[in-house]
PDB file of C-alpha atoms in Angstrom:
ATOM      1  CA  UNK A   1     -17.547  11.606  13.856  1.00  0.00           C
ATOM      2  CA  UNK A   2     -14.897   8.933  13.779  1.00  0.00           C
ATOM      3  CA  UNK A   3     -13.795   6.703  16.603  1.00  0.00           C
ATOM      4  CA  UNK A   4     -11.481   3.774  17.084  1.00  0.00           C
ATOM      5  CA  UNK A   5      -9.077   5.321  14.591  1.00  0.00           C
ATOM      6  CA  UNK A   6      -6.625   2.766  13.270  1.00  0.00           C
ATOM      7  CA  UNK A   7      -3.148   3.871  12.212  1.00  0.00           C
ATOM      8  CA  UNK A   8      -1.207   0.748  13.086  1.00  0.00           C
ATOM      9  CA  UNK A   9       0.873  -0.186  10.061  1.00  0.00           C
ATOM     10  CA  UNK A  10       2.129  -3.614   9.074  1.00  0.00           C
ATOM     11  CA  UNK A  11       4.370  -4.922   6.346  1.00  0.00           C
ATOM     12  CA  UNK A  12       3.242  -8.303   5.070  1.00  0.00           C
ATOM     13  CA  UNK A  13       5.959 -10.965   5.138  1.00  0.00           C
ATOM     14  CA  UNK A  14       4.722 -14.155   3.483  1.00  0.00           C
ATOM     15  CA  UNK A  15       6.751 -17.202   2.499  1.00  0.00           C
ATOM     16  CA  UNK A  16       6.117 -19.350  -0.548  1.00  0.00           C
ATOM     17  CA  UNK A  17       9.506 -21.126  -0.711  1.00  0.00           C
ATOM     18  CA  UNK A  18      12.985 -20.212  -1.862  1.00  0.00           C
ATOM     19  CA  UNK A  19      13.711 -19.370  -5.487  1.00  0.00           C
ATOM     20  CA  UNK A  20      16.985 -18.582  -7.166  1.00  0.00           C
ATOM     21  CA  UNK A  21      17.281 -14.929  -8.161  1.00  0.00           C
ATOM     22  CA  UNK A  22      17.514 -13.672 -11.729  1.00  0.00           C
ATOM     23  CA  UNK A  23      20.662 -11.867 -10.488  1.00  0.00           C
ATOM     24  CA  UNK A  24      22.974 -11.349 -13.488  1.00  0.00           C
ATOM     25  CA  UNK A  25      26.203 -13.336 -13.202  1.00  0.00           C
ATOM     26  CA  UNK A  26      29.166 -11.454 -11.834  1.00  0.00           C
ATOM     27  CA  UNK A  27      27.195  -8.745 -10.010  1.00  0.00           C
ATOM     28  CA  UNK A  28      27.350  -8.950  -6.196  1.00  0.00           C
ATOM     29  CA  UNK A  29      23.907  -8.986  -4.591  1.00  0.00           C
ATOM     30  CA  UNK A  30      25.060  -6.399  -2.037  1.00  0.00           C
ATOM     31  CA  UNK A  31      26.133  -3.881  -4.690  1.00  0.00           C
ATOM     32  CA  UNK A  32      23.881  -0.844  -4.777  1.00  0.00           C
ATOM     33  CA  UNK A  33      21.634  -1.052  -7.781  1.00  0.00           C
ATOM     34  CA  UNK A  34      21.264   1.845 -10.153  1.00  0.00           C
ATOM     35  CA  UNK A  35      17.734   3.154 -10.779  1.00  0.00           C
ATOM     36  CA  UNK A  36      16.039   1.719 -13.861  1.00  0.00           C
ATOM     37  CA  UNK A  37      14.870   3.808 -16.789  1.00  0.00           C
ATOM     38  CA  UNK A  38      11.225   2.827 -16.218  1.00  0.00           C
ATOM     39  CA  UNK A  39       9.117   0.598 -13.924  1.00  0.00           C
ATOM     40  CA  UNK A  40       9.041  -2.248 -16.479  1.00  0.00           C
ATOM     41  CA  UNK A  41      12.830  -2.602 -16.231  1.00  0.00           C
ATOM     42  CA  UNK A  42      13.271  -2.121 -12.487  1.00  0.00           C
ATOM     43  CA  UNK A  43      14.159  -4.828  -9.979  1.00  0.00           C
ATOM     44  CA  UNK A  44      11.650  -5.933  -7.347  1.00  0.00           C
ATOM     45  CA  UNK A  45      11.791  -8.421  -4.487  1.00  0.00           C
ATOM     46  CA  UNK A  46       9.440 -11.351  -4.025  1.00  0.00           C
ATOM     47  CA  UNK A  47       9.852 -13.359  -0.810  1.00  0.00           C
ATOM     48  CA  UNK A  48      13.338 -11.901  -0.397  1.00  0.00           C
ATOM     49  CA  UNK A  49      14.507 -12.799  -3.892  1.00  0.00           C
ATOM     50  CA  UNK A  50      15.570 -10.141  -6.384  1.00  0.00           C
ATOM     51  CA  UNK A  51      13.474 -10.101  -9.576  1.00  0.00           C
ATOM     52  CA  UNK A  52      15.075  -7.875 -12.267  1.00  0.00           C
ATOM     53  CA  UNK A  53      12.457  -7.261 -14.952  1.00  0.00           C
ATOM     54  CA  UNK A  54      13.352  -6.842 -18.600  1.00  0.00           C
ATOM     55  CA  UNK A  55      10.478  -5.277 -20.537  1.00  0.00           C
ATOM     56  CA  UNK A  56       8.111  -6.340 -17.771  1.00  0.00           C
ATOM     57  CA  UNK A  57       9.162  -9.971 -17.393  1.00  0.00           C
ATOM     58  CA  UNK A  58      11.708 -12.192 -15.645  1.00  0.00           C
ATOM     59  CA  UNK A  59      12.316 -15.931 -15.860  1.00  0.00           C
ATOM     60  CA  UNK A  60      13.990 -17.705 -12.943  1.00  0.00           C
ATOM     61  CA  UNK A  61      15.636 -21.125 -13.226  1.00  0.00           C
ATOM     62  CA  UNK A  62      15.681 -23.229 -10.049  1.00  0.00           C
ATOM     63  CA  UNK A  63      18.728 -25.273 -11.061  1.00  0.00           C
ATOM     64  CA  UNK A  64      20.911 -25.224 -14.180  1.00  0.00           C
ATOM     65  CA  UNK A  65      19.271 -27.407 -16.808  1.00  0.00           C
ATOM     66  CA  UNK A  66      16.084 -27.880 -14.764  1.00  0.00           C
ATOM     67  CA  UNK A  67      12.767 -27.870 -16.575  1.00  0.00           C
ATOM     68  CA  UNK A  68      10.929 -26.057 -13.787  1.00  0.00           C
ATOM     69  CA  UNK A  69      11.105 -22.293 -14.132  1.00  0.00           C
ATOM     70  CA  UNK A  70       9.499 -19.446 -12.243  1.00  0.00           C
ATOM     71  CA  UNK A  71       8.069 -16.676 -14.386  1.00  0.00           C
ATOM     72  CA  UNK A  72       7.311 -13.189 -13.092  1.00  0.00           C
ATOM     73  CA  UNK A  73       5.629 -10.603 -15.275  1.00  0.00           C
ATOM     74  CA  UNK A  74       3.705  -7.356 -15.046  1.00  0.00           C
ATOM     75  CA  UNK A  75      -0.073  -7.568 -15.189  1.00  0.00           C
ATOM     76  CA  UNK A  76      -1.642  -4.628 -17.034  1.00  0.00           C
ATOM     77  CA  UNK A  77       0.076  -1.247 -17.057  1.00  0.00           C
ATOM     78  CA  UNK A  78       1.754   0.657 -14.215  1.00  0.00           C
ATOM     79  CA  UNK A  79      -0.157   3.510 -12.585  1.00  0.00           C
ATOM     80  CA  UNK A  80       1.523   6.747 -11.545  1.00  0.00           C
ATOM     81  CA  UNK A  81       1.336   9.155  -8.622  1.00  0.00           C
ATOM     82  CA  UNK A  82       3.412  10.484  -5.726  1.00  0.00           C
ATOM     83  CA  UNK A  83       3.769   7.738  -3.101  1.00  0.00           C
ATOM     84  CA  UNK A  84       6.691   8.990  -0.998  1.00  0.00           C
ATOM     85  CA  UNK A  85       5.730  12.662  -0.747  1.00  0.00           C
ATOM     86  CA  UNK A  86       8.739  14.090  -2.584  1.00  0.00           C
ATOM     87  CA  UNK A  87       6.722  15.612  -5.428  1.00  0.00           C
ATOM     88  CA  UNK A  88       7.930  13.129  -8.077  1.00  0.00           C
ATOM     89  CA  UNK A  89       5.659  10.700  -9.900  1.00  0.00           C
ATOM     90  CA  UNK A  90       6.238   7.203  -8.613  1.00  0.00           C
ATOM     91  CA  UNK A  91       4.655   4.087 -10.080  1.00  0.00           C
ATOM     92  CA  UNK A  92       2.780   1.045  -8.824  1.00  0.00           C
ATOM     93  CA  UNK A  93       2.172  -2.210 -10.650  1.00  0.00           C
ATOM     94  CA  UNK A  94       0.819  -5.719 -10.292  1.00  0.00           C
ATOM     95  CA  UNK A  95       3.206  -8.636 -10.635  1.00  0.00           C
ATOM     96  CA  UNK A  96       2.114 -12.178 -11.514  1.00  0.00           C
ATOM     97  CA  UNK A  97       4.502 -14.736 -10.045  1.00  0.00           C
ATOM     98  CA  UNK A  98       4.184 -18.347 -11.218  1.00  0.00           C
ATOM     99  CA  UNK A  99       6.782 -20.411  -9.291  1.00  0.00           C
ATOM    100  CA  UNK A 100       6.293 -23.529 -11.391  1.00  0.00           C
ATOM    101  CA  UNK A 101       3.515 -25.303  -9.465  1.00  0.00           C
ATOM    102  CA  UNK A 102      -0.246 -24.895  -9.646  1.00  0.00           C
ATOM    103  CA  UNK A 103      -0.318 -21.483  -7.972  1.00  0.00           C
ATOM    104  CA  UNK A 104      -0.290 -18.125  -9.721  1.00  0.00           C
ATOM    105  CA  UNK A 105       0.414 -15.452  -7.131  1.00  0.00           C
ATOM    106  CA  UNK A 106      -0.361 -11.745  -7.522  1.00  0.00           C
ATOM    107  CA  UNK A 107       1.780  -9.089  -5.843  1.00  0.00           C
ATOM    108  CA  UNK A 108       1.563  -5.322  -5.776  1.00  0.00           C
ATOM    109  CA  UNK A 109       4.829  -3.381  -5.794  1.00  0.00           C
ATOM    110  CA  UNK A 110       5.984   0.203  -6.172  1.00  0.00           C
ATOM    111  CA  UNK A 111       8.702   1.791  -8.304  1.00  0.00           C
ATOM    112  CA  UNK A 112       9.906   4.935  -6.546  1.00  0.00           C
ATOM    113  CA  UNK A 113      11.428   7.666  -8.671  1.00  0.00           C
ATOM    114  CA  UNK A 114      15.002   8.321  -7.529  1.00  0.00           C
ATOM    115  CA  UNK A 115      18.010   9.948  -9.210  1.00  0.00           C
ATOM    116  CA  UNK A 116      16.202  10.221 -12.516  1.00  0.00           C
ATOM    117  CA  UNK A 117      15.127   6.565 -12.565  1.00  0.00           C
ATOM    118  CA  UNK A 118      12.976   4.041 -10.713  1.00  0.00           C
ATOM    119  CA  UNK A 119      13.844   1.784  -7.763  1.00  0.00           C
ATOM    120  CA  UNK A 120      11.538  -1.164  -7.142  1.00  0.00           C
ATOM    121  CA  UNK A 121      10.273  -2.195  -3.708  1.00  0.00           C
ATOM    122  CA  UNK A 122       9.395  -5.553  -2.241  1.00  0.00           C
ATOM    123  CA  UNK A 123       6.099  -6.952  -3.489  1.00  0.00           C
ATOM    124  CA  UNK A 124       3.109  -7.360  -1.172  1.00  0.00           C
ATOM    125  CA  UNK A 125       1.115 -10.551  -1.760  1.00  0.00           C
ATOM    126  CA  UNK A 126      -2.536 -10.093  -2.718  1.00  0.00           C
ATOM    127  CA  UNK A 127      -3.395 -13.756  -3.241  1.00  0.00           C
ATOM    128  CA  UNK A 128      -3.328 -16.883  -5.377  1.00  0.00           C
ATOM    129  CA  UNK A 129      -5.323 -16.853  -8.622  1.00  0.00           C
ATOM    130  CA  UNK A 130      -7.290 -13.740  -7.728  1.00  0.00           C
ATOM    131  CA  UNK A 131      -9.064 -11.468 -10.228  1.00  0.00           C
ATOM    132  CA  UNK A 132      -7.492  -7.968 -10.289  1.00  0.00           C
ATOM    133  CA  UNK A 133      -9.921  -5.106 -10.831  1.00  0.00           C
ATOM    134  CA  UNK A 134      -8.211  -1.768 -10.291  1.00  0.00           C
ATOM    135  CA  UNK A 135      -4.957  -0.246  -9.081  1.00  0.00           C
ATOM    136  CA  UNK A 136      -4.673   3.471  -8.346  1.00  0.00           C
ATOM    137  CA  UNK A 137      -2.721   6.038  -6.352  1.00  0.00           C
ATOM    138  CA  UNK A 138      -4.794   8.667  -4.575  1.00  0.00           C
ATOM    139  CA  UNK A 139      -3.421  11.289  -2.185  1.00  0.00           C
ATOM    140  CA  UNK A 140      -0.302   9.246  -1.506  1.00  0.00           C
ATOM    141  CA  UNK A 141      -2.237   6.026  -0.823  1.00  0.00           C
ATOM    142  CA  UNK A 142      -2.082   2.986  -3.100  1.00  0.00           C
ATOM    143  CA  UNK A 143      -5.408   1.179  -3.466  1.00  0.00           C
ATOM    144  CA  UNK A 144      -5.569  -2.327  -4.930  1.00  0.00           C
ATOM    145  CA  UNK A 145      -9.060  -3.616  -5.775  1.00  0.00           C
ATOM    146  CA  UNK A 146      -9.537  -7.285  -6.650  1.00  0.00           C
ATOM    147  CA  UNK A 147     -11.885 -10.239  -6.274  1.00  0.00           C
ATOM    148  CA  UNK A 148     -11.023 -13.273  -4.163  1.00  0.00           C
ATOM    149  CA  UNK A 149     -12.760 -16.394  -2.894  1.00  0.00           C
ATOM    150  CA  UNK A 150     -14.407 -16.924   0.471  1.00  0.00           C
ATOM    151  CA  UNK A 151     -12.262 -18.793   2.980  1.00  0.00           C
ATOM    152  CA  UNK A 152     -14.331 -21.981   2.633  1.00  0.00           C
ATOM    153  CA  UNK A 153     -14.253 -22.020  -1.186  1.00  0.00           C
ATOM    154  CA  UNK A 154     -11.866 -24.193  -3.174  1.00  0.00           C
ATOM    155  CA  UNK A 155      -9.422 -22.787  -5.696  1.00  0.00           C
ATOM    156  CA  UNK A 156     -11.599 -24.015  -8.589  1.00  0.00           C
ATOM    157  CA  UNK A 157     -14.299 -21.483  -7.640  1.00  0.00           C
ATOM    158  CA  UNK A 158     -14.292 -18.212  -9.523  1.00  0.00           C
ATOM    159  CA  UNK A 159     -13.215 -15.191  -7.414  1.00  0.00           C
ATOM    160  CA  UNK A 160     -16.341 -13.216  -6.504  1.00  0.00           C
ATOM    161  CA  UNK A 161     -15.654 -11.454  -3.187  1.00  0.00           C
ATOM    162  CA  UNK A 162     -14.540  -7.843  -3.680  1.00  0.00           C
ATOM    163  CA  UNK A 163     -11.583  -6.687  -1.582  1.00  0.00           C
ATOM    164  CA  UNK A 164      -9.535  -3.496  -1.298  1.00  0.00           C
ATOM    165  CA  UNK A 165      -6.035  -3.218   0.152  1.00  0.00           C
ATOM    166  CA  UNK A 166      -4.634   0.152   1.263  1.00  0.00           C
ATOM    167  CA  UNK A 167      -0.871   0.628   1.062  1.00  0.00           C
ATOM    168  CA  UNK A 168       1.532   3.538   1.270  1.00  0.00           C
ATOM    169  CA  UNK A 169       5.256   4.230   1.298  1.00  0.00           C
ATOM    170  CA  UNK A 170       7.142   4.082   4.590  1.00  0.00           C
ATOM    171  CA  UNK A 171      10.927   4.019   4.747  1.00  0.00           C
ATOM    172  CA  UNK A 172      11.194   3.367   1.010  1.00  0.00           C
ATOM    173  CA  UNK A 173       8.968   0.283   1.100  1.00  0.00           C
ATOM    174  CA  UNK A 174       5.252  -0.456   0.903  1.00  0.00           C
ATOM    175  CA  UNK A 175       3.428  -0.661   4.231  1.00  0.00           C
ATOM    176  CA  UNK A 176      -0.192  -1.675   4.637  1.00  0.00           C
ATOM    177  CA  UNK A 177      -3.099  -0.621   6.789  1.00  0.00           C
ATOM    178  CA  UNK A 178      -4.574  -3.586   8.656  1.00  0.00           C
ATOM    179  CA  UNK A 179      -7.824  -4.897   7.133  1.00  0.00           C
ATOM    180  CA  UNK A 180     -10.743  -2.605   7.917  1.00  0.00           C
ATOM    181  CA  UNK A 181     -13.202  -3.877  10.498  1.00  0.00           C
ATOM    182  CA  UNK A 182     -16.980  -3.889  10.234  1.00  0.00           C
ATOM    183  CA  UNK A 183     -18.251  -0.381   9.540  1.00  0.00           C
ATOM    184  CA  UNK A 184     -14.770   1.093   9.120  1.00  0.00           C
ATOM    185  CA  UNK A 185     -13.798   3.278   6.197  1.00  0.00           C
ATOM    186  CA  UNK A 186     -10.881   5.354   4.952  1.00  0.00           C
ATOM    187  CA  UNK A 187     -11.417   9.111   4.871  1.00  0.00           C
ATOM    188  CA  UNK A 188      -9.263  11.898   3.437  1.00  0.00           C
ATOM    189  CA  UNK A 189      -9.347  15.500   4.453  1.00  0.00           C
ATOM    190  CA  UNK A 190      -7.923  18.431   6.391  1.00  0.00           C
ATOM    191  CA  UNK A 191      -7.270  17.704  10.057  1.00  0.00           C
ATOM    192  CA  UNK A 192      -7.234  20.484  12.647  1.00  0.00           C
ATOM    193  CA  UNK A 193      -5.875  19.867  16.141  1.00  0.00           C
ATOM    194  CA  UNK A 194      -6.016  22.482  18.864  1.00  0.00           C
ATOM    195  CA  UNK A 195      -6.937  23.154  22.460  1.00  0.00           C
ATOM    196  CA  UNK A 196     -10.656  22.937  21.701  1.00  0.00           C
ATOM    197  CA  UNK A 197     -10.666  21.276  18.256  1.00  0.00           C
ATOM    198  CA  UNK A 198      -9.970  17.760  16.958  1.00  0.00           C
ATOM    199  CA  UNK A 199     -11.695  17.560  13.593  1.00  0.00           C
ATOM    200  CA  UNK A 200     -11.343  16.535   9.953  1.00  0.00           C
ATOM    201  CA  UNK A 201     -12.996  18.326   7.024  1.00  0.00           C
ATOM    202  CA  UNK A 202     -13.444  15.481   4.568  1.00  0.00           C
ATOM    203  CA  UNK A 203     -12.889  15.609   0.821  1.00  0.00           C
ATOM    204  CA  UNK A 204     -15.964  13.450   0.242  1.00  0.00           C
ATOM    205  CA  UNK A 205     -18.391  16.239   1.035  1.00  0.00           C
ATOM    206  CA  UNK A 206     -19.489  14.694   4.334  1.00  0.00           C
ATOM    207  CA  UNK A 207     -18.579  17.943   6.050  1.00  0.00           C
ATOM    208  CA  UNK A 208     -16.530  18.398   9.193  1.00  0.00           C
ATOM    209  CA  UNK A 209     -16.282  15.378  11.486  1.00  0.00           C
ATOM    210  CA  UNK A 210     -15.060  15.284  15.072  1.00  0.00           C
ATOM    211  CA  UNK A 211     -12.176  12.935  15.927  1.00  0.00           C
ATOM    212  CA  UNK A 212     -13.040  11.055  19.094  1.00  0.00           C
ATOM    213  CA  UNK A 213     -12.799   7.694  20.816  1.00  0.00           C
ATOM    214  CA  UNK A 214     -10.393   5.960  23.144  1.00  0.00           C
ATOM    215  CA  UNK A 215      -8.158   4.403  20.506  1.00  0.00           C
ATOM    216  CA  UNK A 216      -4.405   4.929  21.043  1.00  0.00           C
ATOM    217  CA  UNK A 217      -4.313   5.986  17.391  1.00  0.00           C
ATOM    218  CA  UNK A 218      -5.975   9.282  18.314  1.00  0.00           C
ATOM    219  CA  UNK A 219      -2.868  10.183  20.290  1.00  0.00           C
ATOM    220  CA  UNK A 220      -0.740   9.131  17.297  1.00  0.00           C
ATOM    221  CA  UNK A 221      -2.747  11.451  15.046  1.00  0.00           C
ATOM    222  CA  UNK A 222      -2.271  14.359  17.407  1.00  0.00           C
ATOM    223  CA  UNK A 223       1.466  13.633  17.721  1.00  0.00           C
ATOM    224  CA  UNK A 224       1.858  13.382  13.929  1.00  0.00           C
ATOM    225  CA  UNK A 225       0.023  16.683  13.495  1.00  0.00           C
ATOM    226  CA  UNK A 226       2.321  18.472  15.932  1.00  0.00           C
ATOM    227  CA  UNK A 227       5.422  16.918  14.348  1.00  0.00           C
ATOM    228  CA  UNK A 228       4.391  17.999  10.845  1.00  0.00           C
ATOM    229  CA  UNK A 229       3.441  21.524  11.967  1.00  0.00           C
ATOM    230  CA  UNK A 230       5.823  22.330  14.840  1.00  0.00           C
ATOM    231  CA  UNK A 231       5.790  26.119  14.405  1.00  0.00           C
ATOM    232  CA  UNK A 232       2.500  26.691  12.595  1.00  0.00           C
ATOM    233  CA  UNK A 233      -0.203  29.116  13.642  1.00  0.00           C
ATOM    234  CA  UNK A 234      -2.831  27.546  15.924  1.00  0.00           C
ATOM    235  CA  UNK A 235      -5.540  25.533  14.163  1.00  0.00           C
ATOM    236  CA  UNK A 236      -3.626  25.238  10.866  1.00  0.00           C
ATOM    237  CA  UNK A 237      -5.205  22.419   8.766  1.00  0.00           C
ATOM    238  CA  UNK A 238      -3.035  19.429   7.763  1.00  0.00           C
ATOM    239  CA  UNK A 239      -4.037  16.935   5.059  1.00  0.00           C
ATOM    240  CA  UNK A 240      -4.307  13.372   6.360  1.00  0.00           C
ATOM    241  CA  UNK A 241      -5.703   9.998   5.336  1.00  0.00           C
ATOM    242  CA  UNK A 242      -7.336   8.238   8.299  1.00  0.00           C
ATOM    243  CA  UNK A 243      -9.291   5.069   8.977  1.00  0.00           C
ATOM    244  CA  UNK A 244     -12.173   4.756  11.425  1.00  0.00           C
ATOM    245  CA  UNK A 245     -15.924   4.436  11.735  1.00  0.00           C
ATOM    246  CA  UNK A 246     -18.838   6.816  12.131  1.00  0.00           C
ATOM    247  CA  UNK A 247     -20.259   7.236  15.647  1.00  0.00           C
ATOM    248  CA  UNK A 248     -23.174   9.050  17.219  1.00  0.00           C
ATOM    249  CA  UNK A 249     -22.767  12.728  17.985  1.00  0.00           C
ATOM    250  CA  UNK A 250     -21.777  13.330  21.653  1.00  0.00           C
ATOM    251  CA  UNK A 251     -24.593  14.444  23.917  1.00  0.00           C
ATOM    252  CA  UNK A 252     -22.372  17.044  25.556  1.00  0.00           C
ATOM    253  CA  UNK A 253     -19.036  18.796  25.164  1.00  0.00           C
ATOM    254  CA  UNK A 254     -17.250  19.574  21.893  1.00  0.00           C
ATOM    255  CA  UNK A 255     -18.163  17.741  18.714  1.00  0.00           C
TER     256      UNK A 255
END
């Protein structure tokens, strides 16, 4: 069984300082951008600044003639999967952003397939000088695995603490689940909501679990279920990805 289900979503907004965009001269920033042919040539946004990649890289000059330049480039290869639920294969990639100082910042961004091309999203910061491990799209959820340092460690220490960030597409941008608490996990499976049933049959083989607890997110799950299946037959399963923790089986009642 799962309780204290967390569905609150946040978009990370972090500030590292203003950079000048790689915006080509003569093109208004407000003009709608055409989709790129592939994720390595799409435009992304880092801290509000447009970063148009060319073969996976972009160089930004702070001031004309200045020696300090910001370099943004793709780390590894993009991964593919449907992020926005429209049946097309979108892409996700890691961006390394070096603004010219000592920091080397890693972002994860998506390239959504639209009108036969790809439109880049804003990047979500993972950290400074981390060690990326894996990036994958599974059942509409983007998982970024990497190693970081403990809060008390200096930047000279090698990253050794494994972390996973869970992101998904909302309103054409990446949104993130809040960090999981102690004992919490992400589960995928078929949710059934009815007069006498609130359960999820997991894909992991753990069987059918009862959805319980006093978290407001339980009401959100039930509302989302009814919105997605407004005229379905009673007890029709709906695939969902949820976060929560295992709890003891109730001593009485359903579940």
